[in-house]
Amino acid sequence: MKNLRGKLIPAGAVLLLLALGYFGLRILKPSDQDAGDSKNSQQRIESVNLLPVKERPFTTIIPRADGKEITIEVNRLNEAKEVEYELEYQAGTLLQGAFGKIDFSKELPPVSRNILLGSCSAGGKCSYHENVNGGSLLLRYLDGQTTALKGEWNFQRMSQEEGRFSSRDAKFTFDTGETGLGGSTVVVVAQTMGLPGPVDGEVIAGPYGVFLPKGVTLRSTEVNLEIRLSSEAGSAKLLGWTQDGWKEYASRVNGKSLSAIVDAATTFVAVAPPEQS
């Protein structure tokens, strides 16, 4: 018995060491599921805005007069069969969103979607989000491969901003003055992703759209606009979109800043004139 017991003690120690080693490896080495989750997390990080501005589709975000709804209008990208849209916005301390898909084989572009800034019950009773201040719009075009575009938008009220409206990236300001719009007017300043029409030269700022509710117009024809350029330019042109095409505004360039007086709420872009050969 004495000899048998002496042989069993080392065997128990070996088993203990093996057990500790096994569980130690389990702790140090992530499980297949953990590794898969990590890999999937990396795959979910998608690249956006890889297309040059001139090749991107033009997009608008127009507020309703009461500020409780916006309308997005989306154009087609090349021969993409459909596009997924993800609209996110900040409402106070909460992040809200709306998601959907557009099938271009069933609807001809431009396609619009009315998005309620709130929610409605099955019985038809609606509640609206408060303190909405804007967010982002992601478009994911699907045609064999995925092309993702993303732009930011600001949701502002005349009564709060006193006429000085700006883009979410703070690189664009549109100052109507305190009497340029009615006090209850809602204004959206958005990156339109693409251009409403072709331009000559290199795009060095924008495009930014200033969108008013349907039927609302500026009371002033002298609005101060300032836009931050992507690089210093000896000469740059400010263009604003009209029903007849692009209109050039007289502007002044100081380093990376371009300023001008404009007469409309529309889509603006700054371009460096093409080099003369």
Coordinates of C-alpha atoms in Angstrom, one line a residue:
M1 CA 0.0 0.0 0.0
K2 CA 2.8 2.4 0.8
N3 CA 4.5 1.8 -2.5
L4 CA 1.2 2.1 -4.4
R5 CA 0.4 5.4 -2.8
G6 CA 3.8 6.8 -3.7
K7 CA 3.2 6.0 -7.3
L8 CA -0.3 7.7 -7.3
I9 CA 0.9 11.1 -6.1
P10 CA 3.1 11.9 -9.1
A11 CA 0.3 10.7 -11.4
G12 CA -2.1 13.1 -9.7
A13 CA 0.3 15.9 -10.1
V14 CA 0.7 15.2 -13.8
L15 CA -3.0 15.3 -14.2
L16 CA -3.3 18.6 -12.4
L17 CA -0.6 20.2 -14.5
L18 CA -2.3 19.0 -17.7
A19 CA -5.6 20.5 -16.5
L20 CA -4.0 23.8 -15.7
G21 CA -2.2 23.9 -19.0
Y22 CA -5.4 23.2 -20.9
F23 CA -7.5 25.8 -19.2
G24 CA -4.6 28.3 -19.5
L25 CA -4.5 27.8 -23.2
R26 CA -8.3 28.3 -23.4
I27 CA -7.9 31.6 -21.6
L28 CA -5.0 32.9 -23.7
K29 CA -6.3 31.7 -27.0
P30 CA -9.6 33.3 -28.3
S31 CA -12.3 30.9 -29.3
D32 CA -13.2 30.4 -33.0
Q33 CA -16.4 32.4 -32.3
D34 CA -14.4 35.3 -30.8
A35 CA -12.0 35.3 -33.7
G36 CA -14.9 35.3 -36.1
D37 CA -16.6 38.2 -34.3
S38 CA -13.4 40.2 -34.5
K39 CA -13.1 39.4 -38.2
N40 CA -16.7 40.3 -38.9
S41 CA -16.2 43.6 -37.0
Q42 CA -13.3 44.5 -39.2
Q43 CA -15.4 43.6 -42.3
R44 CA -18.2 45.9 -41.2
I45 CA -15.9 48.9 -41.5
E46 CA -16.7 50.0 -45.1
S47 CA -15.1 52.7 -47.2
V48 CA -17.1 55.6 -48.3
N49 CA -16.8 58.5 -50.8
L50 CA -14.1 56.8 -52.9
L51 CA -15.7 58.1 -56.1
P52 CA -14.6 61.6 -57.3
V53 CA -17.2 64.3 -56.6
K54 CA -18.0 64.7 -60.3
E55 CA -19.0 61.1 -60.6
R56 CA -21.3 61.0 -57.6
P57 CA -25.1 61.3 -57.8
F58 CA -26.8 64.5 -56.6
T59 CA -28.8 64.2 -53.4
T60 CA -31.1 66.7 -51.6
I61 CA -32.7 66.8 -48.1
I62 CA -35.6 69.2 -47.9
P63 CA -37.4 70.0 -44.6
R64 CA -41.2 70.3 -44.2
A65 CA -42.4 73.7 -43.1
D66 CA -43.3 72.5 -39.6
G67 CA -39.9 70.8 -39.1
K68 CA -41.5 67.4 -38.4
E69 CA -40.5 65.7 -41.7
I70 CA -37.8 65.8 -44.3
T71 CA -37.8 64.6 -47.9
I72 CA -34.7 63.0 -49.4
E73 CA -34.3 62.8 -53.1
V74 CA -31.9 60.3 -54.5
N75 CA -30.5 59.9 -58.0
R76 CA -29.1 56.8 -59.7
L77 CA -25.4 55.9 -59.8
N78 CA -24.5 54.6 -63.3
E79 CA -26.4 51.3 -63.8
A80 CA -27.0 50.4 -60.1
K81 CA -30.1 48.4 -59.7
E82 CA -30.9 49.6 -56.2
V83 CA -29.7 51.7 -53.4
E84 CA -30.0 51.3 -49.6
Y85 CA -30.3 54.4 -47.5
E86 CA -29.5 55.0 -43.9
L87 CA -30.5 58.3 -42.4
E88 CA -29.2 59.0 -38.9
Y89 CA -29.9 62.2 -36.9
Q90 CA -29.3 63.5 -33.4
A91 CA -32.4 64.4 -31.4
G92 CA -31.3 65.8 -28.1
T93 CA -29.0 63.2 -26.6
L94 CA -30.5 60.4 -28.6
L95 CA -29.4 59.0 -32.0
Q96 CA -32.4 58.3 -34.2
G97 CA -32.6 56.7 -37.7
A98 CA -34.6 55.7 -40.7
F99 CA -33.6 52.9 -43.2
G100 CA -34.9 51.7 -46.5
K101 CA -34.2 50.6 -50.0
I102 CA -35.0 52.0 -53.5
D103 CA -35.4 49.7 -56.5
F104 CA -34.6 51.7 -59.7
S105 CA -36.4 49.0 -61.8
K106 CA -39.6 50.1 -60.2
E107 CA -39.1 53.8 -59.7
L108 CA -37.4 56.2 -62.1
P109 CA -34.8 58.6 -60.6
P110 CA -34.8 61.0 -58.9
V111 CA -36.7 59.0 -56.3
S112 CA -37.9 60.8 -53.1
R113 CA -38.7 59.4 -49.7
N114 CA -40.6 61.3 -47.0
I115 CA -39.0 60.6 -43.6
L116 CA -40.9 61.5 -40.4
L117 CA -38.7 62.8 -37.6
G118 CA -40.6 60.8 -35.1
S119 CA -42.8 57.7 -35.0
C120 CA -46.5 56.8 -35.4
S121 CA -48.4 54.0 -33.7
A122 CA -50.7 51.5 -35.5
G123 CA -53.6 53.6 -34.5
G124 CA -52.2 56.6 -36.3
K125 CA -51.1 58.7 -33.3
C126 CA -47.7 60.3 -34.0
S127 CA -45.0 61.6 -31.7
Y128 CA -42.2 63.8 -32.9
H129 CA -38.6 64.0 -31.9
E130 CA -37.5 67.2 -30.2
N131 CA -34.2 69.1 -30.6
V132 CA -33.3 67.6 -33.9
N133 CA -30.1 69.1 -35.2
G134 CA -29.1 66.9 -38.1
G135 CA -26.8 63.9 -38.8
S136 CA -25.7 61.9 -41.8
L137 CA -27.1 60.1 -44.9
L138 CA -25.4 56.9 -46.1
L139 CA -26.2 55.6 -49.6
R140 CA -25.1 52.1 -50.5
Y141 CA -25.5 51.5 -54.3
L142 CA -25.7 47.8 -55.3
D143 CA -24.8 46.5 -58.7
G144 CA -22.6 43.4 -58.4
Q145 CA -20.4 45.4 -56.1
T146 CA -21.2 48.0 -53.4
T147 CA -20.4 51.7 -53.7
A148 CA -21.0 53.6 -50.5
L149 CA -21.4 57.4 -50.3
K150 CA -22.0 59.5 -47.1
G151 CA -22.8 63.1 -46.4
E152 CA -23.7 65.1 -43.4
W153 CA -26.6 67.5 -42.9
N154 CA -27.5 70.2 -40.4
F155 CA -31.1 70.9 -39.3
Q156 CA -31.4 74.5 -38.0
R157 CA -34.2 77.0 -37.1
M158 CA -34.1 80.7 -37.9
S159 CA -35.3 81.6 -34.4
Q160 CA -32.3 79.8 -32.9
E161 CA -29.5 80.7 -35.4
E162 CA -30.5 84.3 -36.0
G163 CA -29.9 83.8 -39.7
R164 CA -26.4 82.3 -39.5
F165 CA -26.6 78.8 -40.8
S166 CA -23.7 76.4 -41.2
S167 CA -22.7 72.9 -42.4
R168 CA -22.1 70.1 -39.9
D169 CA -18.3 70.1 -40.7
A170 CA -18.2 73.9 -40.0
K171 CA -16.6 74.6 -43.4
F172 CA -19.6 76.4 -44.9
T173 CA -21.7 79.3 -43.6
F174 CA -24.8 81.0 -45.1
D175 CA -25.7 84.2 -43.3
T176 CA -29.1 85.7 -44.2
G177 CA -29.1 88.3 -41.4
E178 CA -31.7 88.5 -38.7
T179 CA -34.5 89.4 -41.1
G180 CA -33.6 87.3 -44.2
L181 CA -36.1 84.6 -43.3
G182 CA -39.2 84.2 -41.2
G183 CA -38.6 83.4 -37.5
S184 CA -40.1 79.9 -37.7
T185 CA -38.3 78.8 -40.9
V186 CA -36.4 75.5 -40.8
V187 CA -33.2 75.3 -42.9
V188 CA -31.2 72.2 -43.9
V189 CA -27.6 72.6 -44.9
A190 CA -26.3 69.4 -46.4
Q191 CA -23.5 67.9 -48.3
T192 CA -25.2 66.9 -51.6
M193 CA -22.5 64.3 -52.4
G194 CA -22.6 64.9 -56.1
L195 CA -23.3 67.9 -58.4
P196 CA -26.6 68.9 -60.0
G197 CA -24.8 69.6 -63.2
P198 CA -21.2 69.3 -64.7
V199 CA -18.6 71.9 -63.9
D200 CA -15.3 72.9 -65.5
G201 CA -12.2 72.8 -63.3
E202 CA -11.3 71.0 -60.0
V203 CA -13.8 70.9 -57.2
I204 CA -12.0 72.4 -54.2
A205 CA -14.9 72.9 -51.8
G206 CA -18.5 71.6 -51.5
P207 CA -20.9 70.9 -52.9
Y208 CA -23.1 72.2 -50.1
G209 CA -26.9 72.6 -50.5
V210 CA -29.0 75.2 -48.6
F211 CA -32.6 73.8 -48.6
L212 CA -35.7 75.6 -47.5
P213 CA -39.2 74.2 -47.1
K214 CA -41.4 74.2 -50.2
G215 CA -42.7 77.7 -51.0
V216 CA -40.3 79.5 -48.7
T217 CA -37.9 82.1 -50.3
L218 CA -35.3 84.5 -49.0
R219 CA -36.4 87.9 -48.0
S220 CA -33.0 89.3 -48.7
T221 CA -31.0 89.2 -52.0
E222 CA -27.7 89.9 -50.2
V223 CA -26.6 86.8 -48.2
N224 CA -23.1 86.5 -46.9
L225 CA -21.5 83.1 -47.8
E226 CA -18.2 81.7 -46.7
I227 CA -16.7 78.4 -47.7
R228 CA -13.5 76.7 -46.6
L229 CA -11.3 75.5 -49.5
S230 CA -9.4 72.2 -49.5
S231 CA -6.2 74.0 -50.5
E232 CA -5.0 77.5 -51.0
A233 CA -5.9 78.7 -54.5
G234 CA -4.7 81.8 -56.3
S235 CA -8.0 81.9 -58.1
A236 CA -11.3 80.1 -57.4
K237 CA -14.8 80.5 -58.6
L238 CA -18.0 80.2 -56.6
L239 CA -20.9 78.6 -58.5
G240 CA -24.5 78.4 -57.5
W241 CA -27.1 76.2 -59.2
T242 CA -30.1 77.8 -60.9
Q243 CA -32.9 76.4 -63.1
D244 CA -30.8 77.6 -66.0
G245 CA -27.6 75.9 -64.9
W246 CA -24.6 77.3 -62.9
K247 CA -24.3 80.9 -62.0
E248 CA -20.9 82.4 -61.1
Y249 CA -20.8 84.8 -58.1
A250 CA -18.2 87.5 -57.6
S251 CA -16.0 86.2 -54.8
R252 CA -12.9 86.9 -52.8
V253 CA -10.2 84.4 -51.8
N254 CA -8.1 84.8 -48.7
G255 CA -5.8 81.8 -48.2
K256 CA -8.1 78.8 -47.8
S257 CA -11.3 80.9 -47.4
L258 CA -13.6 82.1 -50.1
S259 CA -16.4 84.6 -49.4
A260 CA -19.1 86.1 -51.5
I261 CA -22.5 87.8 -51.5
V262 CA -25.2 85.5 -53.0
D263 CA -28.9 86.0 -53.7
A264 CA -30.4 82.5 -53.4
A265 CA -30.6 79.4 -51.2
T266 CA -29.3 76.7 -53.5
T267 CA -26.4 74.3 -54.1
F268 CA -22.9 75.9 -54.1
V269 CA -19.5 74.6 -55.1
A270 CA -16.1 76.2 -55.4
V271 CA -13.9 75.2 -58.3
A272 CA -10.4 76.0 -59.4
P273 CA -10.5 77.0 -63.1
P274 CA -8.9 74.5 -65.5
E275 CA -5.3 75.2 -66.3
Q276 CA -4.8 76.9 -69.7
S277 CA -2.6 74.9 -72.0

